[in-house]
Amino acid sequence: MNRNGKDHGRLLSSPVLSASAAVHLGAAAAVLAHPPTWAWALGAVAANHGVLAAAGLWPRSQLLGSNWVRLPADSGARGEVAITIDDGPDPEVTPQVLGQLAQHGARATFFCVGERVERHADIAREIVRCGHCIENHSQRHRHDFSLLGPRGMRDEIARAQDNIARLSGSTPRFFRAPAGLRNPFLDPVLASLALQLASWTRRGFDTVNGNADVVYRRLTHSLRGGDILLLHDGNAALGAAGRPVILDVLPRLLDRLRVLGLSPVTLRAARL
Ligand SMILES: [Zn+2]
């Protein structure tokens, strides 16, 4: 099957997208067979688009295709938790984060921005050398990412994929959308690049809140095996002492995991 055929198959793989296709076909057929139904048909199509748009604005939704919001059940049963760290590499923060992880013997997953990997390729390589995984968080982290069409979305993701693989030496296997926002065009692009979408179980909102206590509590509230936690080494909010908040949260979080008998693993390791 050619790529378009494959993409089309994947586009309809989600029950909601299949239903959407049925709504469109049904509406068209109704208007053709009985033109006075046009107002009803238009309303059905508009409502359907509303559902798809809402699903794209809900980062943990499964409606637009496969999306990891927790680790696979086997991994959770082993007491594994994934710490994911977004928006880097950052020349000030990321090396300190790597040092904290090394002190605790912990592994993490870094969702990096392609153009930042181009600027800080040495740090990207260091992430991989330390045994962590580097994954795809788009080329430019555009705030209008979820409004892009299929071509724009492919461009953002494929360029990051090429840059990260070439400069870090490790080919990403997971993708996270900027701010977690997306649209129905994303899933076929990810399929063609063999990327799995990953969001999170819980996030600290640490790009907007510099209070380490609050961020820590958000992440550790009812923490259990299988959770995917989200922190930021890029765009990190600053705490009272002017320190990026992740640096005050991560050591406490790693201590807490140890007390609870949970082990931090990468998303790739959880998939095994
Ligand atoms: Zn981000």
Short mmCIF file of C-alpha atoms and ligand atoms in Angstrom, two decimals:
data_model
loop_
_atom_site.label_atom_id
_atom_site.label_comp_id
_atom_site.label_asym_id
_atom_site.label_seq_id
_atom_site.Cartn_x
_atom_site.Cartn_y
_atom_site.Cartn_z
CA MET A 1 0.00 0.00 0.00
CA ASN A 2 1.40 3.43 -0.84
CA ARG A 3 2.05 6.03 1.82
CA ASN A 4 -1.16 7.92 1.16
CA GLY A 5 -3.13 4.73 1.43
CA LYS A 6 -1.36 3.85 4.65
CA ASP A 7 -1.90 7.32 6.09
CA HIS A 8 -5.55 7.18 5.16
CA GLY A 9 -5.91 3.85 6.92
CA ARG A 10 -4.28 5.23 10.05
CA LEU A 11 -6.39 8.40 9.88
CA LEU A 12 -9.48 6.27 10.23
CA SER A 13 -7.98 3.99 12.88
CA SER A 14 -9.57 5.90 15.76
CA PRO A 15 -13.27 5.14 16.28
CA VAL A 16 -14.00 8.85 16.57
CA LEU A 17 -12.31 9.60 13.26
CA SER A 18 -14.16 6.74 11.59
CA ALA A 19 -17.40 8.13 12.98
CA SER A 20 -16.43 11.57 11.66
CA ALA A 21 -15.94 10.19 8.18
CA ALA A 22 -19.35 8.53 8.43
CA VAL A 23 -20.96 11.81 9.50
CA HIS A 24 -19.48 13.61 6.49
CA LEU A 25 -20.46 10.89 4.02
CA GLY A 26 -23.90 10.57 5.57
CA ALA A 27 -24.51 14.30 5.40
CA ALA A 28 -23.42 14.47 1.76
CA ALA A 29 -25.58 11.48 0.83
CA ALA A 30 -28.61 12.94 2.62
CA VAL A 31 -28.32 16.28 0.81
CA LEU A 32 -27.90 14.56 -2.56
CA ALA A 33 -30.88 12.28 -2.00
CA HIS A 34 -33.08 14.91 -0.41
CA PRO A 35 -31.81 18.51 -0.79
CA PRO A 36 -34.11 20.07 1.89
CA THR A 37 -32.05 18.24 4.55
CA TRP A 38 -29.07 20.55 3.91
CA ALA A 39 -29.53 22.52 7.17
CA TRP A 40 -29.57 19.33 9.22
CA ALA A 41 -26.54 17.98 7.33
CA LEU A 42 -24.57 21.17 7.86
CA GLY A 43 -25.37 21.11 11.58
CA ALA A 44 -24.19 17.50 11.89
CA VAL A 45 -20.88 18.29 10.18
CA ALA A 46 -20.36 21.42 12.32
CA ALA A 47 -21.04 19.46 15.53
CA ASN A 48 -18.61 16.80 14.40
CA HIS A 49 -15.86 19.38 13.84
CA GLY A 50 -16.56 20.73 17.32
CA VAL A 51 -15.92 17.29 18.82
CA LEU A 52 -12.62 16.91 16.92
CA ALA A 53 -11.43 20.40 17.93
CA ALA A 54 -12.28 19.75 21.59
CA ALA A 55 -10.39 16.44 21.49
CA GLY A 56 -7.30 18.24 20.15
CA LEU A 57 -7.41 20.73 23.02
CA TRP A 58 -7.48 17.97 25.63
CA PRO A 59 -3.86 16.75 25.88
CA ARG A 60 -4.69 13.43 27.57
CA SER A 61 -7.43 12.48 25.11
CA GLN A 62 -7.24 9.20 23.16
CA LEU A 63 -9.86 10.32 20.64
CA LEU A 64 -7.42 11.40 17.92
CA GLY A 65 -5.23 8.28 18.07
CA SER A 66 -2.93 6.38 20.41
CA ASN A 67 -1.61 8.55 23.24
CA TRP A 68 0.40 7.41 26.27
CA VAL A 69 -1.01 9.05 29.40
CA ARG A 70 0.45 6.29 31.62
CA LEU A 71 3.14 3.66 31.17
CA PRO A 72 2.07 0.21 29.90
CA ALA A 73 0.44 -1.96 32.59
CA ASP A 74 3.46 -4.31 32.91
CA SER A 75 5.75 -1.38 33.60
CA GLY A 76 3.37 0.11 36.16
CA ALA A 77 3.14 -3.28 37.91
CA ARG A 78 6.94 -3.30 38.16
CA GLY A 79 6.72 -0.02 40.10
CA GLU A 80 8.18 2.07 37.29
CA VAL A 81 7.56 5.79 36.84
CA ALA A 82 8.71 8.01 33.95
CA ILE A 83 10.09 11.49 34.55
CA THR A 84 9.81 13.47 31.31
CA ILE A 85 11.59 16.80 30.92
CA ASP A 86 10.51 19.17 28.12
CA ASP A 87 11.62 22.17 26.05
CA GLY A 88 15.43 21.84 26.29
CA PRO A 89 18.27 21.50 25.88
CA ASP A 90 19.01 24.59 27.96
CA PRO A 91 22.70 25.48 28.39
CA GLU A 92 22.26 26.54 32.05
CA VAL A 93 19.65 24.15 33.35
CA THR A 94 20.08 20.85 31.50
CA PRO A 95 23.66 20.13 32.68
CA GLN A 96 22.52 20.67 36.30
CA VAL A 97 19.51 18.39 35.75
CA LEU A 98 21.86 15.72 34.36
CA GLY A 99 24.02 16.07 37.47
CA GLN A 100 21.03 15.61 39.80
CA LEU A 101 19.83 12.55 37.89
CA ALA A 102 23.33 11.04 38.02
CA GLN A 103 23.53 11.58 41.79
CA HIS A 104 20.36 9.51 42.18
CA GLY A 105 21.29 6.97 39.51
CA ALA A 106 18.03 7.84 37.76
CA ARG A 107 17.04 7.79 34.09
CA ALA A 108 14.73 10.33 32.43
CA THR A 109 13.22 11.14 29.04
CA PHE A 110 14.01 14.52 27.47
CA PHE A 111 11.51 15.89 24.92
CA CYS A 112 13.79 18.29 23.06
CA VAL A 113 13.04 21.09 20.60
CA GLY A 114 14.84 20.58 17.26
CA GLU A 115 16.20 24.12 16.89
CA ARG A 116 17.53 24.04 20.47
CA VAL A 117 19.28 20.76 19.73
CA GLU A 118 20.89 22.51 16.74
CA ARG A 119 22.18 25.26 19.07
CA HIS A 120 23.26 22.93 21.89
CA ALA A 121 24.20 19.68 20.16
CA ASP A 122 26.88 18.98 22.79
CA ILE A 123 24.23 18.88 25.53
CA ALA A 124 21.98 16.68 23.40
CA ARG A 125 24.84 14.20 23.02
CA GLU A 126 25.53 14.38 26.76
CA ILE A 127 21.88 13.48 27.50
CA VAL A 128 22.30 10.31 25.45
CA ARG A 129 25.79 9.55 26.81
CA CYS A 130 24.40 9.63 30.37
CA GLY A 131 21.92 6.87 29.48
CA HIS A 132 18.78 9.02 29.15
CA CYS A 133 16.50 9.11 26.13
CA ILE A 134 16.02 12.07 23.85
CA GLU A 135 12.68 12.39 22.08
CA ASN A 136 10.91 14.70 19.60
CA HIS A 137 9.10 17.87 20.81
CA SER A 138 8.86 19.48 17.32
CA GLN A 139 11.36 21.72 15.51
CA ARG A 140 10.32 25.15 16.78
CA HIS A 141 7.72 24.59 19.52
CA ARG A 142 5.25 26.77 17.64
CA HIS A 143 2.36 28.03 19.72
CA ASP A 144 0.07 27.54 16.72
CA PHE A 145 1.20 23.91 16.25
CA SER A 146 -2.33 22.55 16.72
CA LEU A 147 -3.58 24.83 13.91
CA LEU A 148 -1.11 23.52 11.31
CA GLY A 149 -2.26 21.48 8.31
CA PRO A 150 -0.79 18.08 7.41
CA ARG A 151 2.19 19.54 5.54
CA GLY A 152 3.12 22.05 8.26
CA MET A 153 2.81 19.41 10.93
CA ARG A 154 4.99 16.96 9.01
CA ASP A 155 7.59 19.68 8.47
CA GLU A 156 7.77 20.53 12.20
CA ILE A 157 8.08 16.91 13.26
CA ALA A 158 10.29 15.50 10.47
CA ARG A 159 12.84 18.33 10.75
CA ALA A 160 13.15 17.81 14.50
CA GLN A 161 13.42 14.06 13.94
CA ASP A 162 16.30 14.55 11.46
CA ASN A 163 18.14 17.11 13.60
CA ILE A 164 17.84 15.16 16.84
CA ALA A 165 18.92 11.87 15.23
CA ARG A 166 21.85 13.46 13.38
CA LEU A 167 23.14 15.64 16.23
CA SER A 168 22.50 13.45 19.28
CA GLY A 169 23.13 10.09 17.60
CA SER A 170 19.80 8.72 18.87
CA THR A 171 16.61 8.52 16.77
CA PRO A 172 13.49 9.59 18.70
CA ARG A 173 10.70 7.05 19.13
CA PHE A 174 8.24 9.26 20.99
CA PHE A 175 6.67 12.62 20.18
CA ARG A 176 5.01 15.14 22.45
CA ALA A 177 3.04 18.04 20.95
CA PRO A 178 3.87 21.60 22.08
CA ALA A 179 1.57 22.29 25.06
CA GLY A 180 0.02 18.88 24.33
CA LEU A 181 -2.33 20.45 21.75
CA ARG A 182 -2.95 18.72 18.42
CA ASN A 183 -5.44 18.04 15.62
CA PRO A 184 -6.52 15.03 13.49
CA PHE A 185 -3.61 15.50 11.04
CA LEU A 186 -1.03 14.55 13.67
CA ASP A 187 -1.64 10.81 13.98
CA PRO A 188 -0.88 9.90 10.32
CA VAL A 189 2.35 11.94 10.44
CA LEU A 190 3.47 10.15 13.60
CA ALA A 191 2.63 6.78 12.03
CA SER A 192 4.76 7.49 8.98
CA LEU A 193 7.74 8.42 11.19
CA ALA A 194 7.22 5.46 13.59
CA LEU A 195 6.66 7.84 16.51
CA GLN A 196 4.39 7.15 19.49
CA LEU A 197 2.53 10.14 20.96
CA ALA A 198 3.12 10.58 24.69
CA SER A 199 1.49 13.04 27.07
CA TRP A 200 1.51 12.65 30.86
CA THR A 201 -0.35 11.47 33.91
CA ARG A 202 0.44 14.56 35.97
CA ARG A 203 2.28 17.84 35.45
CA GLY A 204 3.67 20.46 37.80
CA PHE A 205 2.87 23.52 35.65
CA ASP A 206 6.49 24.46 36.30
CA THR A 207 6.75 26.90 33.39
CA VAL A 208 4.29 29.24 35.10
CA ASN A 209 4.68 28.43 38.81
CA GLY A 210 8.07 28.96 40.48
CA ASN A 211 6.93 27.64 43.87
CA ALA A 212 8.84 24.36 44.31
CA ASP A 213 6.51 23.15 47.08
CA VAL A 214 3.43 23.54 44.89
CA VAL A 215 5.06 21.90 41.85
CA TYR A 216 6.34 19.02 44.01
CA ARG A 217 2.90 18.43 45.55
CA ARG A 218 1.21 18.40 42.15
CA LEU A 219 3.63 15.78 40.87
CA THR A 220 3.58 13.53 43.95
CA HIS A 221 -0.14 13.69 44.73
CA SER A 222 -1.28 10.03 44.71
CA LEU A 223 1.91 9.06 42.91
CA ARG A 224 2.03 5.40 41.87
CA GLY A 225 3.64 2.95 39.46
CA GLY A 226 2.91 3.72 35.81
CA ASP A 227 2.73 7.50 36.21
CA ILE A 228 4.31 9.76 33.59
CA LEU A 229 5.41 13.04 35.20
CA LEU A 230 6.13 16.28 33.32
CA LEU A 231 8.78 18.86 34.23
CA HIS A 232 10.67 21.47 32.16
CA ASP A 233 14.38 22.24 31.79
CA GLY A 234 13.58 24.79 29.03
CA ASN A 235 11.23 27.71 29.81
CA ALA A 236 11.38 26.83 33.54
CA ALA A 237 9.72 29.28 35.93
CA LEU A 238 12.12 30.82 38.44
CA GLY A 239 11.73 30.31 42.18
CA ALA A 240 12.14 32.91 44.91
CA ALA A 241 15.94 32.67 44.76
CA GLY A 242 15.87 33.12 40.98
CA ARG A 243 16.60 29.43 40.45
CA PRO A 244 14.78 27.40 37.75
CA VAL A 245 12.16 25.52 39.75
CA ILE A 246 13.00 22.07 38.34
CA LEU A 247 16.34 22.20 40.19
CA ASP A 248 14.55 22.44 43.55
CA VAL A 249 11.85 19.89 42.67
CA LEU A 250 13.77 17.08 40.97
CA PRO A 251 15.98 15.98 43.94
CA ARG A 252 12.92 15.90 46.24
CA LEU A 253 10.95 13.96 43.65
CA LEU A 254 13.74 11.40 43.24
CA ASP A 255 13.98 10.99 47.03
CA ARG A 256 10.21 10.50 47.20
CA LEU A 257 10.30 7.81 44.50
CA ARG A 258 12.93 5.94 46.49
CA VAL A 259 10.84 6.11 49.69
CA LEU A 260 7.82 4.76 47.78
CA GLY A 261 9.89 1.96 46.21
CA LEU A 262 9.27 3.30 42.69
CA SER A 263 11.98 3.33 40.03
CA PRO A 264 12.37 6.07 37.41
CA VAL A 265 12.72 4.66 33.87
CA THR A 266 12.66 6.08 30.36
CA LEU A 267 9.57 5.71 28.18
CA ARG A 268 11.57 3.38 25.92
CA ALA A 269 12.52 1.12 28.83
CA ALA A 270 8.88 1.00 29.95
CA ARG A 271 7.91 -0.30 26.52
CA LEU A 272 10.13 -3.40 26.78
ZN ZN B 1 6.88 22.12 25.46
#
